[in-house]
Short mmCIF file of C-alpha atoms in Angstrom, two decimals:
data_model
loop_
_atom_site.label_atom_id
_atom_site.label_comp_id
_atom_site.label_asym_id
_atom_site.label_seq_id
_atom_site.Cartn_x
_atom_site.Cartn_y
_atom_site.Cartn_z
CA MET A 191 0.03 25.59 28.14
CA VAL A 192 -0.34 22.57 25.88
CA HIS A 193 -3.28 22.57 23.49
CA GLU A 194 -4.95 19.18 22.97
CA LEU A 195 -5.70 18.52 19.39
CA LEU A 196 -7.77 15.41 18.61
CA VAL A 197 -7.97 14.17 15.05
CA LEU A 198 -10.73 11.65 14.14
CA GLY A 199 -9.94 9.45 11.13
CA ALA A 200 -6.66 8.67 9.40
CA GLY A 201 -7.72 8.90 5.67
CA TYR A 202 -5.94 11.30 3.43
CA ALA A 203 -7.39 14.46 5.03
CA GLY A 204 -7.16 13.24 8.69
CA LEU A 205 -3.64 11.99 8.32
CA ALA A 206 -2.51 15.18 6.62
CA ALA A 207 -3.99 17.28 9.43
CA ALA A 208 -2.36 15.19 12.09
CA ARG A 209 1.04 15.15 10.48
CA HIS A 210 0.99 18.90 9.57
CA ALA A 211 -0.16 19.80 13.13
CA ALA A 212 2.83 17.83 14.49
CA HIS A 213 5.11 19.68 11.98
CA HIS A 214 3.89 23.00 13.36
CA ALA A 215 4.56 21.83 16.95
CA ARG A 216 8.14 20.47 16.17
CA HIS A 217 9.32 23.28 13.82
CA HIS A 218 7.36 26.43 14.73
CA GLY A 219 6.84 26.03 18.48
CA SER A 220 2.98 25.58 18.35
CA PRO A 221 1.82 24.40 21.71
CA LEU A 222 0.06 21.35 20.16
CA ARG A 223 -0.21 17.88 21.40
CA VAL A 224 -1.68 15.77 18.69
CA THR A 225 -3.80 12.51 19.22
CA LEU A 226 -4.98 10.65 16.23
CA VAL A 227 -7.86 8.19 16.46
CA ASN A 228 -8.43 5.55 13.77
CA ALA A 229 -10.51 2.30 13.43
CA THR A 230 -7.36 0.52 12.39
CA ASP A 231 -3.60 0.86 12.62
CA THR A 232 -3.20 1.13 8.84
CA PHE A 233 -3.51 3.86 6.23
CA VAL A 234 -5.53 2.76 3.15
CA GLU A 235 -4.91 4.47 -0.22
CA ARG A 236 -8.50 4.54 -1.00
CA VAL A 237 -7.85 5.72 -4.58
CA ARG A 238 -6.28 2.21 -5.15
CA LEU A 239 -9.39 0.21 -3.99
CA HIS A 240 -10.33 -0.70 -7.62
CA GLU A 241 -6.89 -2.21 -7.90
CA VAL A 242 -7.59 -4.22 -4.69
CA ALA A 243 -10.86 -5.31 -6.26
CA ALA A 244 -9.08 -6.60 -9.24
CA GLY A 245 -6.88 -8.82 -6.95
CA ARG A 246 -3.85 -6.69 -6.29
CA ASP A 247 -2.33 -6.45 -2.83
CA VAL A 248 -1.67 -2.73 -2.90
CA GLY A 249 -2.38 0.48 -0.96
CA VAL A 250 -2.18 -0.59 2.66
CA HIS A 251 0.46 0.89 4.98
CA PRO A 252 1.09 0.75 8.77
CA LEU A 253 0.20 4.17 10.22
CA SER A 254 3.47 3.93 12.14
CA ASP A 255 5.28 4.52 8.96
CA SER A 256 3.50 7.84 8.33
CA LEU A 257 3.30 9.35 11.80
CA ASP A 258 5.67 11.62 13.63
CA PRO A 259 6.71 9.83 16.87
CA SER A 260 5.07 12.82 18.91
CA VAL A 261 1.54 11.85 17.62
CA ASP A 262 -0.36 9.68 19.89
CA LEU A 263 -2.23 6.95 17.83
CA VAL A 264 -5.36 5.50 19.42
CA VAL A 265 -6.81 2.50 17.53
CA GLY A 266 -10.47 2.63 18.11
CA ARG A 267 -13.67 3.79 16.66
CA ALA A 268 -15.31 7.18 17.53
CA GLU A 269 -18.80 6.47 18.71
CA ALA A 270 -20.11 9.93 19.89
CA LEU A 271 -19.13 13.52 20.11
CA ASP A 272 -19.78 15.61 23.15
CA LEU A 273 -19.41 19.18 21.90
CA THR A 274 -20.36 20.80 25.11
CA GLY A 275 -17.86 18.75 27.30
CA ARG A 276 -15.25 18.63 24.44
CA ALA A 277 -14.88 14.89 24.53
CA VAL A 278 -15.29 12.07 22.15
CA ASP A 279 -16.35 8.62 23.15
CA VAL A 280 -13.94 6.08 21.43
CA ARG A 281 -14.39 2.33 21.59
CA VAL A 282 -11.06 0.61 22.08
CA GLY A 283 -11.58 -3.15 22.07
CA ASP A 284 -14.31 -3.91 24.58
CA ARG A 285 -14.26 -0.69 26.40
CA VAL A 286 -14.99 2.92 25.78
CA ARG A 287 -12.56 5.83 26.46
CA ALA A 288 -13.52 9.48 26.63
CA LEU A 289 -10.78 11.50 24.98
CA ARG A 290 -10.86 15.23 25.76
CA TYR A 291 -9.78 17.97 23.34
CA ASP A 292 -9.33 21.67 23.17
CA THR A 293 -9.72 21.47 19.27
CA LEU A 294 -11.26 18.64 17.34
CA VAL A 295 -10.49 17.78 13.66
CA HIS A 296 -13.43 15.63 12.24
CA ALA A 297 -12.18 13.53 9.29
CA LEU A 298 -14.39 10.45 9.40
CA GLY A 299 -14.86 10.42 5.60
CA SER A 300 -17.64 8.75 3.58
CA ALA A 301 -18.86 5.31 2.64
CA ALA A 302 -20.91 3.94 -0.24
CA ALA A 303 -24.50 4.96 -0.45
CA LEU A 304 -26.37 1.69 -0.80
CA ASP A 305 -29.91 3.07 -0.59
CA GLY A 306 -30.07 4.11 -4.24
CA ALA A 307 -32.44 1.42 -5.26
CA PRO A 308 -34.26 -1.58 -3.80
CA GLY A 309 -32.01 -4.55 -3.36
CA VAL A 310 -28.70 -2.78 -3.49
CA ALA A 311 -27.72 -3.30 0.06
CA GLU A 312 -28.74 -7.09 -0.25
CA HIS A 313 -27.32 -8.00 -3.53
CA ALA A 314 -24.70 -5.39 -4.64
CA ALA A 315 -20.95 -5.25 -3.97
CA SER A 316 -19.09 -2.07 -3.22
CA ILE A 317 -15.48 -0.96 -3.32
CA ALA A 318 -15.75 2.07 -1.06
CA GLY A 319 -13.79 0.27 1.71
CA LEU A 320 -10.79 -2.02 1.95
CA GLU A 321 -12.74 -5.10 3.13
CA GLU A 322 -15.36 -4.55 0.55
CA ALA A 323 -12.79 -4.40 -2.17
CA ARG A 324 -11.06 -7.43 -0.93
CA ASP A 325 -14.39 -9.28 -0.72
CA LEU A 326 -15.14 -8.44 -4.28
CA ALA A 327 -11.83 -9.85 -5.38
CA ARG A 328 -12.53 -13.05 -3.40
CA ARG A 329 -15.90 -13.36 -4.93
CA ILE A 330 -14.57 -13.05 -8.54
CA ALA A 331 -11.80 -15.61 -7.84
CA THR A 332 -14.08 -18.16 -6.26
CA GLU A 333 -17.47 -17.65 -8.00
CA ARG A 334 -15.92 -16.98 -11.41
CA PRO A 335 -18.80 -14.84 -12.68
CA ARG A 336 -19.34 -14.63 -16.48
CA THR A 337 -21.06 -11.25 -16.35
CA LEU A 338 -20.51 -8.21 -14.06
CA THR A 339 -22.28 -4.92 -13.91
CA VAL A 340 -20.86 -1.69 -12.52
CA VAL A 341 -23.48 0.93 -11.74
CA GLY A 342 -22.26 4.49 -11.61
CA GLY A 343 -20.30 6.30 -14.43
CA GLY A 344 -18.35 8.74 -12.31
CA LEU A 345 -14.63 8.38 -11.91
CA THR A 346 -14.80 5.64 -9.30
CA GLY A 347 -17.15 3.54 -11.58
CA LEU A 348 -14.87 4.16 -14.69
CA GLU A 349 -11.88 3.00 -12.78
CA ALA A 350 -13.63 -0.06 -11.40
CA VAL A 351 -15.07 -1.35 -14.65
CA THR A 352 -11.89 -0.80 -16.68
CA GLU A 353 -9.67 -2.35 -14.01
CA LEU A 354 -11.86 -5.36 -13.68
CA ALA A 355 -12.40 -5.81 -17.54
CA GLU A 356 -8.68 -5.52 -18.12
CA THR A 357 -7.72 -7.97 -15.39
CA HIS A 358 -10.47 -10.48 -16.26
CA PRO A 359 -10.83 -10.26 -20.09
CA ASP A 360 -13.19 -13.30 -20.11
CA LEU A 361 -15.61 -11.26 -17.85
CA ARG A 362 -18.50 -9.62 -19.89
CA ALA A 363 -18.61 -6.23 -18.25
CA HIS A 364 -21.49 -3.65 -18.27
CA LEU A 365 -21.37 -0.01 -17.19
CA ILE A 366 -24.58 1.69 -16.28
CA THR A 367 -24.67 5.46 -15.89
CA SER A 368 -27.58 7.83 -15.41
CA GLY A 369 -26.00 10.41 -17.61
CA PRO A 370 -23.27 10.32 -20.30
CA VAL A 371 -19.89 8.70 -19.68
CA ALA A 372 -17.21 11.11 -18.63
CA ALA A 373 -19.76 13.93 -18.58
CA ASP A 374 -17.37 16.46 -17.01
CA THR A 375 -14.50 16.17 -19.56
CA ASP A 376 -13.58 17.77 -22.83
CA PRO A 377 -15.26 16.10 -25.79
CA ARG A 378 -11.85 14.69 -26.78
CA GLY A 379 -11.56 13.16 -23.28
CA ARG A 380 -14.85 11.62 -23.48
CA ALA A 381 -14.11 10.16 -26.78
CA HIS A 382 -10.92 8.59 -25.44
CA VAL A 383 -12.73 6.97 -22.56
CA LEU A 384 -15.37 5.50 -24.88
CA ARG A 385 -12.67 4.10 -27.05
CA VAL A 386 -11.01 2.35 -24.08
CA LEU A 387 -14.31 1.04 -22.92
CA ASP A 388 -14.84 -0.50 -26.30
CA ARG A 389 -11.35 -1.82 -26.55
CA LEU A 390 -11.95 -3.52 -23.24
CA GLY A 391 -15.24 -4.96 -24.37
CA VAL A 392 -17.36 -3.07 -21.83
CA ALA A 393 -21.03 -2.63 -22.81
CA VAL A 394 -22.05 0.94 -21.92
CA HIS A 395 -25.57 1.85 -20.93
CA GLU A 396 -25.84 5.64 -20.86
CA HIS A 397 -28.76 7.78 -19.62
CA THR A 398 -30.05 4.57 -17.85
CA ARG A 399 -31.35 4.47 -14.34
CA VAL A 400 -31.62 1.26 -12.14
CA ALA A 401 -34.97 0.55 -10.58
CA ALA A 402 -33.92 -2.53 -8.48
CA VAL A 403 -30.99 -4.98 -7.96
CA GLU A 404 -31.54 -8.68 -7.56
CA ALA A 405 -29.11 -11.54 -7.12
CA ASP A 406 -28.91 -12.39 -10.88
CA HIS A 407 -30.02 -9.26 -12.72
CA VAL A 408 -30.53 -5.51 -12.52
CA LYS A 409 -33.98 -4.17 -13.30
CA LEU A 410 -33.85 -0.89 -15.31
CA GLU A 411 -36.34 1.97 -14.95
CA ASP A 412 -37.77 1.19 -18.47
CA GLY A 413 -38.57 -2.36 -17.38
CA ASP A 414 -35.73 -4.11 -19.10
CA LEU A 415 -33.79 -6.77 -17.13
CA LEU A 416 -30.12 -6.91 -17.46
CA GLU A 417 -28.81 -10.41 -16.48
CA THR A 418 -25.60 -10.27 -14.40
CA ASP A 419 -23.79 -12.60 -11.97
CA LEU A 420 -22.45 -9.74 -9.98
CA THR A 421 -23.32 -6.06 -9.45
CA VAL A 422 -20.85 -3.44 -8.15
CA TRP A 423 -22.60 -0.27 -6.83
CA ASN A 424 -20.70 2.97 -7.31
CA ALA A 425 -23.70 5.37 -7.50
CA GLY A 426 -22.85 7.91 -4.70
CA PHE A 427 -21.41 8.16 -1.27
CA THR A 428 -22.77 8.99 2.15
CA VAL A 429 -21.15 10.45 5.31
CA PRO A 430 -21.46 8.99 8.87
CA SER A 431 -24.14 10.69 11.03
CA THR A 432 -21.61 11.50 13.81
CA ALA A 433 -21.44 15.22 12.98
CA ALA A 434 -25.16 15.68 12.74
CA ASP A 435 -25.93 13.52 15.79
CA ALA A 436 -23.59 15.67 17.85
CA GLY A 437 -25.26 18.92 16.91
CA LEU A 438 -22.84 20.33 14.24
CA THR A 439 -24.69 22.33 11.50
CA VAL A 440 -24.83 20.13 8.39
CA ASP A 441 -26.29 20.21 4.91
CA GLY A 442 -28.91 18.02 3.49
CA ASP A 443 -26.48 15.25 2.93
CA GLY A 444 -25.15 15.29 6.52
CA ARG A 445 -21.86 17.13 5.47
CA ALA A 446 -20.63 19.65 8.08
CA LEU A 447 -20.81 23.18 6.94
CA VAL A 448 -17.47 24.91 7.41
CA ASP A 449 -15.94 28.20 6.68
CA GLY A 450 -12.99 28.90 4.54
CA THR A 451 -10.57 27.63 7.18
CA GLN A 452 -12.44 24.29 7.65
CA ARG A 453 -13.91 25.51 10.93
CA SER A 454 -17.39 24.53 11.73
CA VAL A 455 -19.89 27.29 11.31
CA SER A 456 -21.55 26.34 14.50
CA HIS A 457 -18.84 25.23 16.77
CA PRO A 458 -15.53 27.12 16.38
CA ASP A 459 -13.45 24.66 18.27
CA VAL A 460 -14.29 21.91 15.68
CA TYR A 461 -12.74 21.66 12.13
CA VAL A 462 -14.08 19.31 9.59
CA VAL A 463 -12.06 18.04 6.57
CA GLY A 464 -12.32 15.67 3.80
CA ASP A 465 -15.48 14.01 2.51
CA ALA A 466 -17.37 14.80 5.80
CA ALA A 467 -17.08 18.56 5.08
CA HIS A 468 -19.28 20.83 2.93
CA VAL A 469 -16.82 23.28 1.54
CA ASP A 470 -17.77 26.00 -1.01
CA GLY A 471 -15.46 26.32 -3.95
CA VAL A 472 -14.56 29.36 -6.03
CA ASP A 473 -17.98 29.28 -7.68
CA GLY A 474 -19.92 28.93 -4.41
CA ARG A 475 -20.89 25.37 -5.10
CA ALA A 476 -19.90 22.45 -2.65
CA LEU A 477 -16.67 20.85 -3.61
CA ARG A 478 -16.97 17.20 -4.61
CA MET A 479 -15.65 14.43 -2.38
CA SER A 480 -12.16 13.57 -3.51
CA CYS A 481 -8.50 12.82 -2.34
CA ALA A 482 -7.43 15.80 -4.46
CA MET A 483 -9.28 18.00 -2.09
CA GLY A 484 -8.95 16.07 1.08
CA LEU A 485 -5.14 16.59 1.38
CA PRO A 486 -5.22 20.45 1.11
CA MET A 487 -8.19 20.54 3.52
CA GLY A 488 -6.08 18.54 6.06
CA TRP A 489 -3.14 20.83 5.68
CA SER A 490 -5.35 23.92 5.81
CA SER A 491 -6.92 22.89 9.03
CA ALA A 492 -3.68 22.45 10.70
CA ASP A 493 -2.29 25.79 9.43
CA ALA A 494 -5.44 27.51 10.60
CA ILE A 495 -5.28 25.99 14.13
CA ALA A 496 -1.57 26.91 14.45
CA ALA A 497 -2.27 30.40 13.07
CA ARG A 498 -5.09 31.15 15.52
CA LEU A 499 -2.97 29.85 18.53
CA ALA A 500 -0.33 32.37 17.58
CA GLY A 501 -2.79 35.20 17.21
CA ARG A 502 -2.90 35.30 13.42
CA GLU A 503 -5.88 34.97 11.10
CA PRO A 504 -5.41 32.15 8.69
CA ASP A 505 -5.86 32.05 4.90
CA ALA A 506 -9.55 31.59 4.02
CA SER A 507 -9.15 31.71 0.24
CA PRO A 508 -11.55 29.36 -1.58
CA PHE A 509 -10.17 26.06 -2.89
CA GLY A 510 -10.31 25.18 -6.59
CA TYR A 511 -9.32 22.34 -8.85
CA LEU A 512 -6.40 21.95 -11.28
CA THR A 513 -6.86 18.46 -12.85
CA ARG A 514 -9.15 15.43 -12.81
CA CYS A 515 -7.34 12.12 -13.19
CA VAL A 516 -8.79 8.77 -13.96
CA SER A 517 -6.98 5.38 -14.54
CA LEU A 518 -8.48 3.23 -17.27
CA GLY A 519 -6.85 -0.07 -16.29
CA ARG A 520 -3.05 -0.38 -15.74
CA ARG A 521 -1.87 0.98 -19.25
CA ASP A 522 -4.37 3.84 -20.03
CA GLY A 523 -5.78 6.79 -18.40
CA LEU A 524 -7.16 10.34 -18.80
CA VAL A 525 -5.76 13.49 -17.15
CA GLN A 526 -8.25 16.34 -17.64
CA PHE A 527 -6.98 19.81 -16.82
CA VAL A 528 -9.81 21.88 -15.41
CA ARG A 529 -10.60 25.49 -14.27
CA ALA A 530 -10.82 26.25 -10.57
CA ASP A 531 -14.57 25.59 -10.79
CA ASP A 532 -13.93 22.16 -12.10
CA SER A 533 -15.08 22.85 -15.50
CA PRO A 534 -12.99 21.09 -18.20
CA ARG A 535 -10.23 22.94 -20.30
CA ARG A 536 -9.16 21.66 -23.70
CA LEU A 537 -5.95 20.36 -22.48
CA ILE A 538 -5.91 16.52 -21.76
CA LEU A 539 -3.41 13.75 -21.50
CA THR A 540 -4.50 10.23 -22.43
CA GLY A 541 -2.95 6.77 -22.99
CA ARG A 542 0.22 5.53 -21.17
CA THR A 543 1.31 9.07 -20.43
CA ALA A 544 -1.88 9.74 -18.53
CA ALA A 545 -1.56 6.46 -16.75
CA ARG A 546 1.97 7.32 -15.63
CA VAL A 547 0.92 10.75 -14.47
CA LYS A 548 -2.05 9.24 -12.54
CA GLU A 549 0.22 6.74 -10.89
CA MET A 550 2.77 9.48 -9.90
CA ILE A 551 0.05 11.57 -8.41
CA VAL A 552 -1.43 8.59 -6.42
CA ALA A 553 2.00 7.55 -5.12
CA SER A 554 2.94 11.14 -4.20
CA ALA A 555 -0.20 11.58 -2.22
CA TYR A 556 0.81 8.79 0.13
CA GLY A 557 4.48 9.84 -0.12
CA GLY A 558 3.57 13.33 0.90
CA LEU A 559 1.79 11.86 3.95
CA LYS A 560 4.71 9.51 4.76
CA GLY A 561 7.61 11.90 4.50
CA HIS A 562 10.19 10.04 6.48
CA GLY A 563 13.67 9.61 5.06
CA ARG A 564 13.19 12.13 2.35
CA SER A 565 15.40 15.24 1.54
CA ARG A 566 13.90 18.73 1.56
CA LEU A 567 13.97 18.73 -2.23
CA GLN A 568 12.37 15.21 -2.50
CA ALA A 569 9.69 16.22 0.02
CA ASP A 570 8.90 19.45 -1.87
CA THR A 571 8.67 17.55 -5.12
CA VAL A 572 6.30 14.90 -3.55
CA LEU A 573 4.11 17.58 -2.01
CA SER A 574 3.89 19.61 -5.24
CA LEU A 575 2.61 16.48 -7.02
CA ALA A 576 0.18 15.62 -4.21
CA ARG A 577 -1.11 19.14 -4.43
CA GLY A 578 -1.33 19.09 -8.28
CA SER A 579 -5.03 18.43 -8.42
CA ALA A 580 -6.31 21.25 -6.21
CA ARG A 581 -5.17 24.44 -4.35
CA ARG A 582 -6.40 27.65 -2.89
CA PHE A 583 -7.32 30.52 -5.13
CA PRO A 584 -6.72 33.96 -3.50
CA GLY A 585 -9.50 36.41 -4.42
CA GLY A 586 -11.62 33.53 -5.75
CA ARG A 587 -10.03 33.67 -9.20
CA ALA A 588 -11.12 30.81 -11.43
#
């Protein structure tokens, strides 16, 4: 009997799950029929959106280039989950289709959290999505701002401010972060990041919190006003309420609680992967949202579903990290090698070498999802690069 697998979302995690499940059906005889639902017919390399914001036309690919012909693609938006009836309401154009499933993979990702301070939603830009990044590029090109402020000193904020400052050297750029810049890196890595920011002319405001955002300034918690023509908000992400609304058990942030195989702790016929999943790492803490973890989560869910259909128990070893990679413009970067619990090791790569390694990892992540036309050796090389930032750690070894 055919087992209906429905995957919601074609980001890194969802596309990996759909493709790997189709691989199990084609090569290992798993009785899976895979349907993939996505709001558009394209795959967006989300880790390139800072490049899009800087005006580059990169990182958008037809899903048809990435999918096995056996995968049924439905271009529509998932609106509601019926966990009792095992169906999902999907809006396709002006009508709603009810798609039934035997097993569901929820991979609807995350979006920018724009409620961090008053005025953010009204006055701040974001690069969390393709259209937002394109809109920011258009605004810079047409409004020609003299000053720009990026709020959020995590990896996304660092990539955004360095890319924009390098591309627009006449733009006076500010970076506001509530803690230190590059806090989770080795001191030598942090020192390198600070040197790059200084070279690019970025004014850094560490240990600084934003009280409010207005059209022409950012108000800081100490009362100071930082004049800016354009504010870009990168201080956190949020997940859609779809899982919580349907009745899946979630954490305080709305991320679905899952076991070591990505299966919901409350609904065993539902798997959740990527940013929408609360997954405990080797140290028991929730893994951070990242492409690095989204890919292995997607593969893992497909492996687990195929294993259970075959009567086997899947691998439930905890995930852990290997590296953190950040681009600092097109010609510089930082690759921080980490322990499985994401704490920094002393080994780092910087400069052009780091930029090349980061580009290889980013390109291989999509290449690993695409897969068509590659030899087995090429495919293995691509997948090893794509998996180079995270993996399972049997026994929980860090």
